Amino acid sequence: MMSRMNRVQEWWRRWSPWVLGVWLFGYLAFIATQRVDPDFGWHYRSGEYILAHGVPHYDVFTYTARDFAWVNHEWLNDVVMYAVSHAWGYRWLGFLYAGLWTLALPVGAGRRLRWATAGLALGGLLLYVGVRGVTWTALGLALVLAVVRAGRKRYWLLVPLFLVWANVHAGFAIGLAMVALAAAVKRDKRLALWGLAAVPATLVNPYGLCVYVELWRTMSDGKIAGYIVEWAPLAPNYAVMPYVLAVITVLLLARQRRTFDWLRSAGLVLAALWSNRHMPLLVVGTLGVADEGVRAAMVFVRRSVWVVVVFDVTLGVLYPLFLLWQPPALDRGVQLARPTLVLQDLKAAPCQGHVFNDYSYGGLMIWALPGVPDYIDGRMPSWSGPRGRYLDRYVEVLKGGDAMREEFARFNVQCAVLSKLDDKLSTALAQTPGWRLARRAQDAELWRRD
């Protein structure tokens, strides 16, 4: 009996990492294939445009910002999104990005993870994973940490890594920060030199130094958090907080606080608390720290094998499944439905002028109505034009006052695609002669001007 039990334990010890990898991929693939990010539409059309016409240097999707110098720091990501989904469908694109997320977790941790740690990580990632550009930054951060751990013989890999990273997502900046931190803490001159060599590599992109200008414009914009949920401070919920609290607990109990692991983890915690869009980077960059905490907690129950199994199964499997069944509310408690039927009506009966659209619907509108420019979309939270910030102007239009009348007259707006959050504008249109509600479906509204 004991011999059989020993064989089972040996088999599980050997194959558990592979089984865990399959579980992680399956879980993340389910999310990636079922969830469509609001910005996917413009990424798809951007990739299509790049393959047909080359990388654009001015906006090509709106009628409000045609003269704006668009720096698409995700241009290569857009090409991948379009090429894969166009050739094989969105499901296979979801599998690809799920694979990238799955690879980032063990590479970032640099160690064999417990099931419980992986389960907490899935909770922290639940609201943020999918087919998104930040996937590349999650993987890039994991690879940077792997190179730093590998030592001097692998530092040269930073140059090709940042060369690619700077063309798929602007998050490469956090990778440079991690290299600088590691070099300073470890007093490693060789790492510092290779980190400096990686900086020119980031300039090998269609926009050159303008990538840094765009990065600074976005990161220094203090108004974004007030408009965009993803930029707001981390909202406590039962998906993300178990992981965050686990990392904070380990950091508070740590005896040495001047190590690279401690400083990196503390910085990522602060970044996630400041803006919840950094939560995926917190998970990838602190998995090793979180796993230390979980292993320390298991010391108290190691005498009972079955307690350990129950602990791992509960946190590693049942907890993530519960989150899929009962996910925390998104968008501050308000779910924005897809305006699919409304856009189908617009496609069947095109608007005779320009279309004003809800910010969250901009990306989908670009995808569903190719060739029809939109008013605003997810690329534009920090863009400014001759009349000020486009997002500020959009918010004023939503109030349904003079700004609405001025913008609609200026751009010949004859239709509006609104969400249930745009109630003030809906009320104003209902009271404006010539405007009528043409269709309401899936919490979206289509207004037309006769």
Coordinates of C-alpha atoms in Angstrom, one line a residue:
M1 CA 0.0 0.0 0.0
M2 CA 2.8 2.4 0.9
S3 CA 4.7 1.5 -2.2
R4 CA 1.7 2.3 -4.3
M5 CA 1.2 5.6 -2.5
N6 CA 4.9 6.4 -3.0
R7 CA 4.6 5.8 -6.7
V8 CA 1.6 8.1 -6.9
Q9 CA 3.4 10.8 -5.1
E10 CA 6.5 10.4 -7.3
W11 CA 4.3 10.5 -10.4
W12 CA 2.6 13.7 -9.2
R13 CA 5.9 15.3 -8.2
R14 CA 7.2 14.7 -11.8
W15 CA 4.1 15.6 -13.8
S16 CA 2.4 18.2 -11.6
P17 CA 4.1 21.2 -13.3
W18 CA 2.9 20.0 -16.7
V19 CA -0.6 19.4 -15.5
L20 CA -0.6 22.8 -13.9
G21 CA 0.6 24.3 -17.2
V22 CA -2.3 22.7 -19.1
W23 CA -4.7 23.9 -16.4
L24 CA -3.4 27.5 -16.7
F25 CA -3.5 27.5 -20.4
G26 CA -7.1 26.0 -20.5
Y27 CA -8.3 28.6 -18.0
L28 CA -6.7 31.5 -19.7
A29 CA -7.7 30.3 -23.2
F30 CA -11.3 30.1 -22.1
I31 CA -11.2 33.8 -21.0
A32 CA -9.2 34.9 -24.1
T33 CA -11.6 33.2 -26.5
Q34 CA -14.8 34.3 -24.8
R35 CA -13.9 37.9 -24.0
V36 CA -13.4 40.6 -26.6
D37 CA -11.5 43.7 -25.4
P38 CA -13.2 47.0 -26.4
D39 CA -10.1 48.0 -28.2
F40 CA -9.7 44.9 -30.3
G41 CA -11.6 46.4 -33.2
W42 CA -9.2 49.2 -33.8
H43 CA -6.2 46.9 -33.4
Y44 CA -7.6 44.6 -36.0
R45 CA -8.3 47.4 -38.5
S46 CA -4.9 49.0 -37.8
G47 CA -3.2 45.7 -38.6
E48 CA -5.2 45.5 -41.8
Y49 CA -4.3 49.0 -42.7
I50 CA -0.5 48.5 -42.0
L51 CA -0.3 45.5 -44.2
A52 CA -2.1 47.3 -47.0
H53 CA -0.6 50.8 -46.7
G54 CA 2.3 50.8 -44.3
V55 CA 2.5 52.2 -40.7
P56 CA 0.4 55.3 -40.4
H57 CA 1.8 58.5 -38.9
Y58 CA -1.5 60.3 -38.6
D59 CA -4.9 59.2 -37.4
V60 CA -6.9 57.2 -39.9
F61 CA -10.0 56.2 -38.0
T62 CA -11.7 59.3 -36.7
Y63 CA -13.2 62.5 -38.2
T64 CA -12.3 64.6 -35.2
A65 CA -8.5 64.0 -35.1
R66 CA -7.4 63.5 -38.7
D67 CA -4.4 65.8 -38.3
F68 CA -3.2 64.3 -35.0
A69 CA 0.2 62.7 -35.2
W70 CA -0.7 59.1 -34.1
V71 CA 2.2 57.1 -32.6
N72 CA 0.9 53.6 -32.7
H73 CA 3.4 51.9 -30.4
E74 CA 1.6 48.6 -30.8
W75 CA 1.8 48.5 -34.6
L76 CA 3.5 45.0 -34.7
N77 CA 1.0 43.7 -32.2
D78 CA -1.8 44.9 -34.4
V79 CA -0.3 43.1 -37.4
V80 CA -0.2 39.9 -35.4
M81 CA -3.8 40.3 -34.2
Y82 CA -5.1 40.9 -37.8
A83 CA -3.0 38.3 -39.5
V84 CA -3.9 35.5 -37.1
S85 CA -7.6 36.3 -36.6
H86 CA -8.1 37.0 -40.4
A87 CA -6.4 33.7 -41.4
W88 CA -7.7 31.3 -38.7
G89 CA -10.3 33.2 -36.7
Y90 CA -10.6 34.9 -33.3
R91 CA -10.5 31.6 -31.4
W92 CA -7.0 30.8 -32.6
L93 CA -5.9 34.3 -31.7
G94 CA -7.2 33.7 -28.2
F95 CA -5.2 30.5 -28.0
L96 CA -2.1 32.4 -29.0
Y97 CA -2.4 35.1 -26.4
A98 CA -3.4 32.5 -23.8
G99 CA -0.2 30.7 -24.6
L100 CA 1.8 33.9 -24.1
W101 CA 0.1 34.6 -20.7
T102 CA 0.7 30.9 -19.7
L103 CA 4.4 31.2 -20.6
A104 CA 4.9 34.5 -18.7
L105 CA 3.8 33.0 -15.3
P106 CA 6.5 30.4 -14.8
V107 CA 9.2 32.4 -16.6
G108 CA 8.4 35.4 -14.3
A109 CA 8.4 33.3 -11.2
G110 CA 11.6 31.5 -12.0
R111 CA 10.6 28.5 -9.9
R112 CA 8.1 25.6 -9.8
L113 CA 4.8 27.1 -8.6
R114 CA 2.4 25.6 -6.1
W115 CA -1.2 25.1 -7.3
A116 CA -2.4 27.5 -4.6
T117 CA 0.0 30.2 -5.9
A118 CA -1.2 29.7 -9.4
G119 CA -4.8 29.9 -8.3
L120 CA -4.2 33.2 -6.6
A121 CA -2.4 34.5 -9.7
L122 CA -5.4 33.6 -11.9
G123 CA -7.6 35.6 -9.6
G124 CA -5.3 38.6 -9.9
L125 CA -5.3 38.3 -13.7
L126 CA -9.0 37.5 -14.2
L127 CA -10.1 41.0 -15.2
Y128 CA -7.1 41.8 -17.3
V129 CA -6.0 38.9 -19.4
G130 CA -7.2 38.2 -23.0
V131 CA -6.2 39.4 -26.4
R132 CA -4.6 42.6 -25.4
G133 CA -1.4 44.5 -26.1
V134 CA -0.3 44.3 -22.5
T135 CA 0.2 40.6 -23.0
W136 CA 3.5 41.4 -24.6
T137 CA 4.6 43.5 -21.7
A138 CA 3.7 40.8 -19.2
L139 CA 5.9 38.3 -21.2
G140 CA 8.6 40.9 -21.7
L141 CA 8.8 41.6 -18.0
A142 CA 9.0 37.9 -17.3
L143 CA 11.9 37.5 -19.8
V144 CA 13.7 40.5 -18.3
L145 CA 13.6 38.9 -14.9
A146 CA 14.7 35.6 -16.3
V147 CA 17.7 37.2 -18.0
V148 CA 18.7 39.0 -14.8
R149 CA 18.5 35.7 -12.9
A150 CA 20.5 33.9 -15.6
G151 CA 23.6 36.1 -15.0
R152 CA 26.2 37.7 -17.1
K153 CA 26.3 35.3 -19.9
R154 CA 22.7 36.1 -20.9
Y155 CA 22.7 39.9 -20.5
W156 CA 23.2 40.3 -24.2
L157 CA 19.6 39.0 -24.8
L158 CA 18.3 42.3 -23.5
V159 CA 19.1 44.0 -26.8
P160 CA 17.0 41.8 -29.1
L161 CA 14.3 41.5 -26.4
F162 CA 13.8 45.3 -26.2
L163 CA 14.1 45.6 -30.0
V164 CA 11.0 43.5 -30.4
W165 CA 9.2 44.8 -27.2
A166 CA 9.4 48.4 -28.3
N167 CA 7.4 47.5 -31.4
V168 CA 4.6 45.6 -29.8
H169 CA 3.8 47.6 -26.6
A170 CA 5.0 50.8 -24.9
G171 CA 5.3 48.9 -21.6
F172 CA 8.9 48.2 -22.5
A173 CA 9.6 51.2 -20.3
I174 CA 9.0 49.2 -17.2
G175 CA 11.4 46.6 -18.5
L176 CA 14.1 49.3 -18.7
A177 CA 13.3 50.4 -15.2
M178 CA 13.7 46.8 -13.9
V179 CA 17.1 46.5 -15.5
A180 CA 18.2 49.8 -14.0
L181 CA 16.9 48.7 -10.6
A182 CA 18.6 45.3 -10.8
A183 CA 21.9 46.8 -11.9
A184 CA 21.9 49.4 -9.1
V185 CA 20.9 47.0 -6.3
K186 CA 23.3 44.3 -7.5
R187 CA 26.0 46.8 -8.4
D188 CA 26.4 45.0 -11.6
K189 CA 28.2 47.2 -14.2
R190 CA 27.9 44.6 -16.9
L191 CA 24.1 44.5 -16.5
A192 CA 24.1 48.3 -16.5
L193 CA 26.0 48.5 -19.8
W194 CA 23.8 46.0 -21.5
G195 CA 20.8 47.9 -20.2
L196 CA 22.2 51.1 -21.8
A197 CA 22.8 49.2 -25.0
A198 CA 19.1 48.1 -25.0
V199 CA 17.9 51.8 -25.1
P200 CA 19.0 52.5 -28.7
A201 CA 17.4 49.2 -29.7
T202 CA 14.0 50.6 -28.5
L203 CA 14.5 53.4 -31.0
V204 CA 14.4 51.0 -33.9
N205 CA 10.7 51.5 -34.6
P206 CA 8.7 53.4 -37.2
Y207 CA 8.4 56.4 -34.9
G208 CA 11.8 56.6 -33.3
L209 CA 12.0 58.9 -30.3
C210 CA 8.3 59.8 -30.6
V211 CA 7.5 56.5 -28.9
Y212 CA 9.0 58.1 -25.7
V213 CA 7.0 61.3 -26.3
E214 CA 3.8 59.3 -26.6
L215 CA 4.7 57.3 -23.4
W216 CA 5.3 60.5 -21.5
R217 CA 2.1 62.1 -22.7
T218 CA 0.1 59.2 -21.4
M219 CA 1.9 58.6 -18.1
S220 CA 1.9 62.3 -17.2
D221 CA -1.8 62.8 -17.9
G222 CA -3.4 63.2 -14.5
K223 CA -6.9 63.3 -15.8
I224 CA -7.1 59.8 -17.3
A225 CA -7.9 58.1 -14.0
G226 CA -11.0 60.3 -13.7
Y227 CA -12.3 59.2 -17.0
I228 CA -11.0 55.7 -17.8
V229 CA -11.7 52.9 -15.3
E230 CA -8.6 50.9 -16.2
W231 CA -6.4 53.9 -15.2
A232 CA -8.2 54.4 -11.9
P233 CA -6.7 53.2 -8.6
L234 CA -7.1 49.5 -7.8
A235 CA -10.6 48.7 -6.7
P236 CA -10.6 46.1 -4.0
N237 CA -12.6 42.9 -5.0
Y238 CA -12.4 39.2 -4.2
A239 CA -10.5 38.4 -7.3
V240 CA -7.4 40.6 -7.0
M241 CA -7.1 41.3 -3.3
P242 CA -6.1 37.7 -2.1
Y243 CA -3.1 37.9 -4.4
V244 CA -2.3 41.6 -3.4
L245 CA -2.6 40.9 0.3
A246 CA -0.4 37.8 0.0
V247 CA 2.4 39.8 -1.7
I248 CA 2.1 42.7 0.8
T249 CA 2.2 40.2 3.7
V250 CA 5.4 38.6 2.5
L251 CA 7.0 42.1 1.9
L252 CA 6.1 43.3 5.4
L253 CA 7.5 40.1 7.0
A254 CA 10.7 40.1 5.0
R255 CA 13.9 40.5 6.9
Q256 CA 15.9 41.9 4.0
R257 CA 14.3 44.9 2.2
R258 CA 17.1 46.1 0.0
T259 CA 17.2 43.2 -2.3
F260 CA 16.1 43.4 -5.9
D261 CA 13.2 41.0 -5.3
W262 CA 11.8 43.1 -2.4
L263 CA 12.3 46.5 -4.1
R264 CA 10.8 45.3 -7.4
S265 CA 7.8 43.7 -5.7
A266 CA 7.2 46.8 -3.6
G267 CA 7.3 49.0 -6.6
L268 CA 4.9 46.9 -8.6
V269 CA 2.5 46.8 -5.6
L270 CA 2.5 50.6 -5.5
A271 CA 2.1 50.8 -9.3
A272 CA -1.0 48.5 -9.2
L273 CA -2.5 50.4 -6.3
W274 CA -2.0 53.7 -8.2
S275 CA -3.5 52.3 -11.4
N276 CA -5.2 49.0 -11.7
R277 CA -4.0 48.5 -15.3
H278 CA -0.7 47.5 -13.7
M279 CA -2.2 44.5 -12.0
P280 CA -1.0 42.0 -14.6
L281 CA 2.6 43.2 -14.2
L282 CA 2.2 42.9 -10.4
V283 CA 1.3 39.3 -10.8
V284 CA 4.0 38.4 -13.3
G285 CA 6.7 40.3 -11.5
T286 CA 5.9 39.0 -7.9
L287 CA 4.9 35.4 -8.5
G288 CA 8.1 34.1 -6.9
V289 CA 7.5 36.3 -3.8
A290 CA 3.8 35.2 -3.5
D291 CA 4.9 31.6 -3.8
E292 CA 7.3 32.0 -0.9
G293 CA 4.4 33.2 1.2
V294 CA 2.2 30.3 0.2
R295 CA 5.0 27.8 0.9
A296 CA 5.6 29.4 4.3
A297 CA 1.9 29.1 5.1
M298 CA 2.0 25.4 4.2
V299 CA 4.6 24.7 7.0
F300 CA 1.8 24.6 9.5
V301 CA -0.1 21.9 7.6
R302 CA 2.7 19.7 6.1
R303 CA 2.1 17.0 8.6
S304 CA -1.2 16.1 6.8
V305 CA -0.9 15.3 3.2
W306 CA -4.6 15.5 2.7
V307 CA -4.8 19.0 4.1
V308 CA -2.1 20.1 1.7
V309 CA -4.1 18.6 -1.2
V310 CA -7.3 20.2 -0.1
F311 CA -5.5 23.6 0.3
D312 CA -4.0 23.3 -3.2
V313 CA -7.2 22.2 -4.9
T314 CA -9.3 24.9 -3.1
L315 CA -7.1 27.8 -4.1
G316 CA -5.7 26.3 -7.3
V317 CA -8.8 25.0 -8.9
L318 CA -12.1 25.7 -7.1
Y319 CA -11.3 29.4 -6.4
P320 CA -10.5 30.2 -10.1
L321 CA -13.6 28.3 -11.2
F322 CA -15.7 30.3 -8.7
L323 CA -14.4 33.5 -10.2
L324 CA -15.4 32.4 -13.6
W325 CA -18.9 31.7 -12.3
Q326 CA -19.2 34.8 -10.2
P327 CA -16.7 37.4 -11.5
P328 CA -16.4 40.8 -9.8
A329 CA -18.3 43.6 -11.6
L330 CA -16.4 45.5 -14.2
D331 CA -16.6 49.2 -15.1
R332 CA -17.4 50.2 -11.5
G333 CA -20.3 47.9 -11.3
V334 CA -21.7 48.8 -14.8
Q335 CA -21.4 46.3 -17.6
L336 CA -21.5 47.9 -21.1
A337 CA -23.1 45.5 -23.6
R338 CA -21.9 45.2 -27.2
P339 CA -23.9 47.4 -29.6
T340 CA -23.9 44.7 -32.2
L341 CA -27.5 45.0 -33.3
V342 CA -27.3 48.8 -33.4
L343 CA -24.2 48.7 -35.6
Q344 CA -25.9 46.2 -37.9
D345 CA -28.7 48.7 -38.4
L346 CA -26.1 51.4 -39.2
K347 CA -24.4 49.0 -41.7
A348 CA -27.7 48.2 -43.4
A349 CA -28.8 51.8 -43.5
P350 CA -25.7 54.0 -43.5
C351 CA -25.8 57.4 -41.8
Q352 CA -26.1 60.4 -44.1
G353 CA -23.5 62.3 -42.0
H354 CA -21.0 61.5 -39.3
V355 CA -21.7 59.2 -36.3
F356 CA -21.2 60.3 -32.7
N357 CA -20.3 57.3 -30.5
D358 CA -19.8 56.3 -26.9
Y359 CA -16.1 56.1 -26.0
S360 CA -16.4 52.4 -25.1
Y361 CA -17.9 51.6 -28.5
G362 CA -15.3 53.3 -30.6
G363 CA -13.1 50.2 -31.1
L364 CA -15.9 48.0 -32.1
M365 CA -17.4 50.6 -34.4
I366 CA -14.0 50.7 -36.3
W367 CA -14.1 47.0 -36.7
A368 CA -17.8 46.6 -37.6
L369 CA -18.1 49.6 -39.9
P370 CA -14.8 49.7 -41.9
G371 CA -14.5 53.0 -43.7
V372 CA -16.9 54.8 -41.3
P373 CA -14.9 57.2 -39.1
D374 CA -15.8 57.5 -35.4
Y375 CA -15.9 60.4 -33.0
I376 CA -13.6 58.9 -30.3
D377 CA -12.1 55.6 -29.3
G378 CA -9.7 53.9 -26.9
R379 CA -6.5 55.3 -28.5
M380 CA -7.3 58.9 -27.6
P381 CA -7.5 59.5 -23.8
S382 CA -4.5 61.8 -23.8
W383 CA -4.7 63.3 -27.3
S384 CA -5.1 67.0 -27.7
G385 CA -6.0 69.1 -30.7
P386 CA -6.6 72.8 -31.5
R387 CA -9.7 72.9 -29.3
G388 CA -8.1 71.1 -26.4
R389 CA -8.3 67.4 -25.3
Y390 CA -10.6 65.3 -27.3
L391 CA -11.7 63.4 -24.3
D392 CA -12.6 66.6 -22.4
R393 CA -14.7 67.7 -25.4
Y394 CA -16.4 64.3 -25.6
V395 CA -17.4 64.6 -21.9
E396 CA -18.9 68.0 -22.5
V397 CA -20.9 66.7 -25.4
L398 CA -22.3 63.9 -23.2
K399 CA -23.9 66.7 -21.0
G400 CA -26.2 67.5 -23.9
G401 CA -25.7 71.3 -23.8
D402 CA -24.0 73.9 -26.1
A403 CA -21.0 71.6 -26.6
M404 CA -23.3 69.0 -28.2
R405 CA -24.9 71.5 -30.5
E406 CA -21.5 73.0 -31.5
E407 CA -19.9 69.6 -32.2
F408 CA -22.8 68.2 -34.1
A409 CA -23.0 71.2 -36.3
R410 CA -19.3 71.4 -36.8
F411 CA -18.9 67.8 -37.9
N412 CA -22.3 67.3 -39.5
V413 CA -23.3 64.6 -37.0
Q414 CA -26.5 62.9 -38.1
C415 CA -26.4 59.7 -36.0
A416 CA -25.4 58.7 -32.5
V417 CA -24.5 55.3 -31.0
L418 CA -24.9 55.6 -27.2
S419 CA -24.8 53.4 -24.2
K420 CA -27.1 53.3 -21.1
L421 CA -24.5 55.5 -19.3
D422 CA -25.2 58.4 -21.8
D423 CA -28.6 59.2 -20.3
K424 CA -28.1 63.0 -20.3
L425 CA -27.2 63.0 -24.0
S426 CA -30.2 60.7 -24.8
T427 CA -32.5 63.0 -22.9
A428 CA -31.1 66.1 -24.8
L429 CA -31.5 64.3 -28.2
A430 CA -35.1 63.4 -27.3
Q431 CA -35.8 67.0 -26.7
T432 CA -34.1 68.2 -29.8
P433 CA -36.3 68.7 -32.9
G434 CA -35.4 66.3 -35.8
W435 CA -33.8 63.6 -33.6
R436 CA -35.5 60.3 -33.0
L437 CA -34.6 57.0 -31.3
A438 CA -34.2 54.6 -34.2
R439 CA -33.2 51.4 -32.3
R440 CA -32.6 50.3 -28.7
A441 CA -30.9 46.9 -28.2
Q442 CA -28.3 45.3 -25.9
D443 CA -28.3 48.4 -23.7
A444 CA -27.2 50.5 -26.7
E445 CA -29.2 53.1 -28.6
L446 CA -29.1 54.4 -32.2
W447 CA -30.3 57.9 -32.7
R448 CA -30.9 59.4 -36.1
R449 CA -31.6 62.9 -37.3
D450 CA -34.3 63.1 -39.9

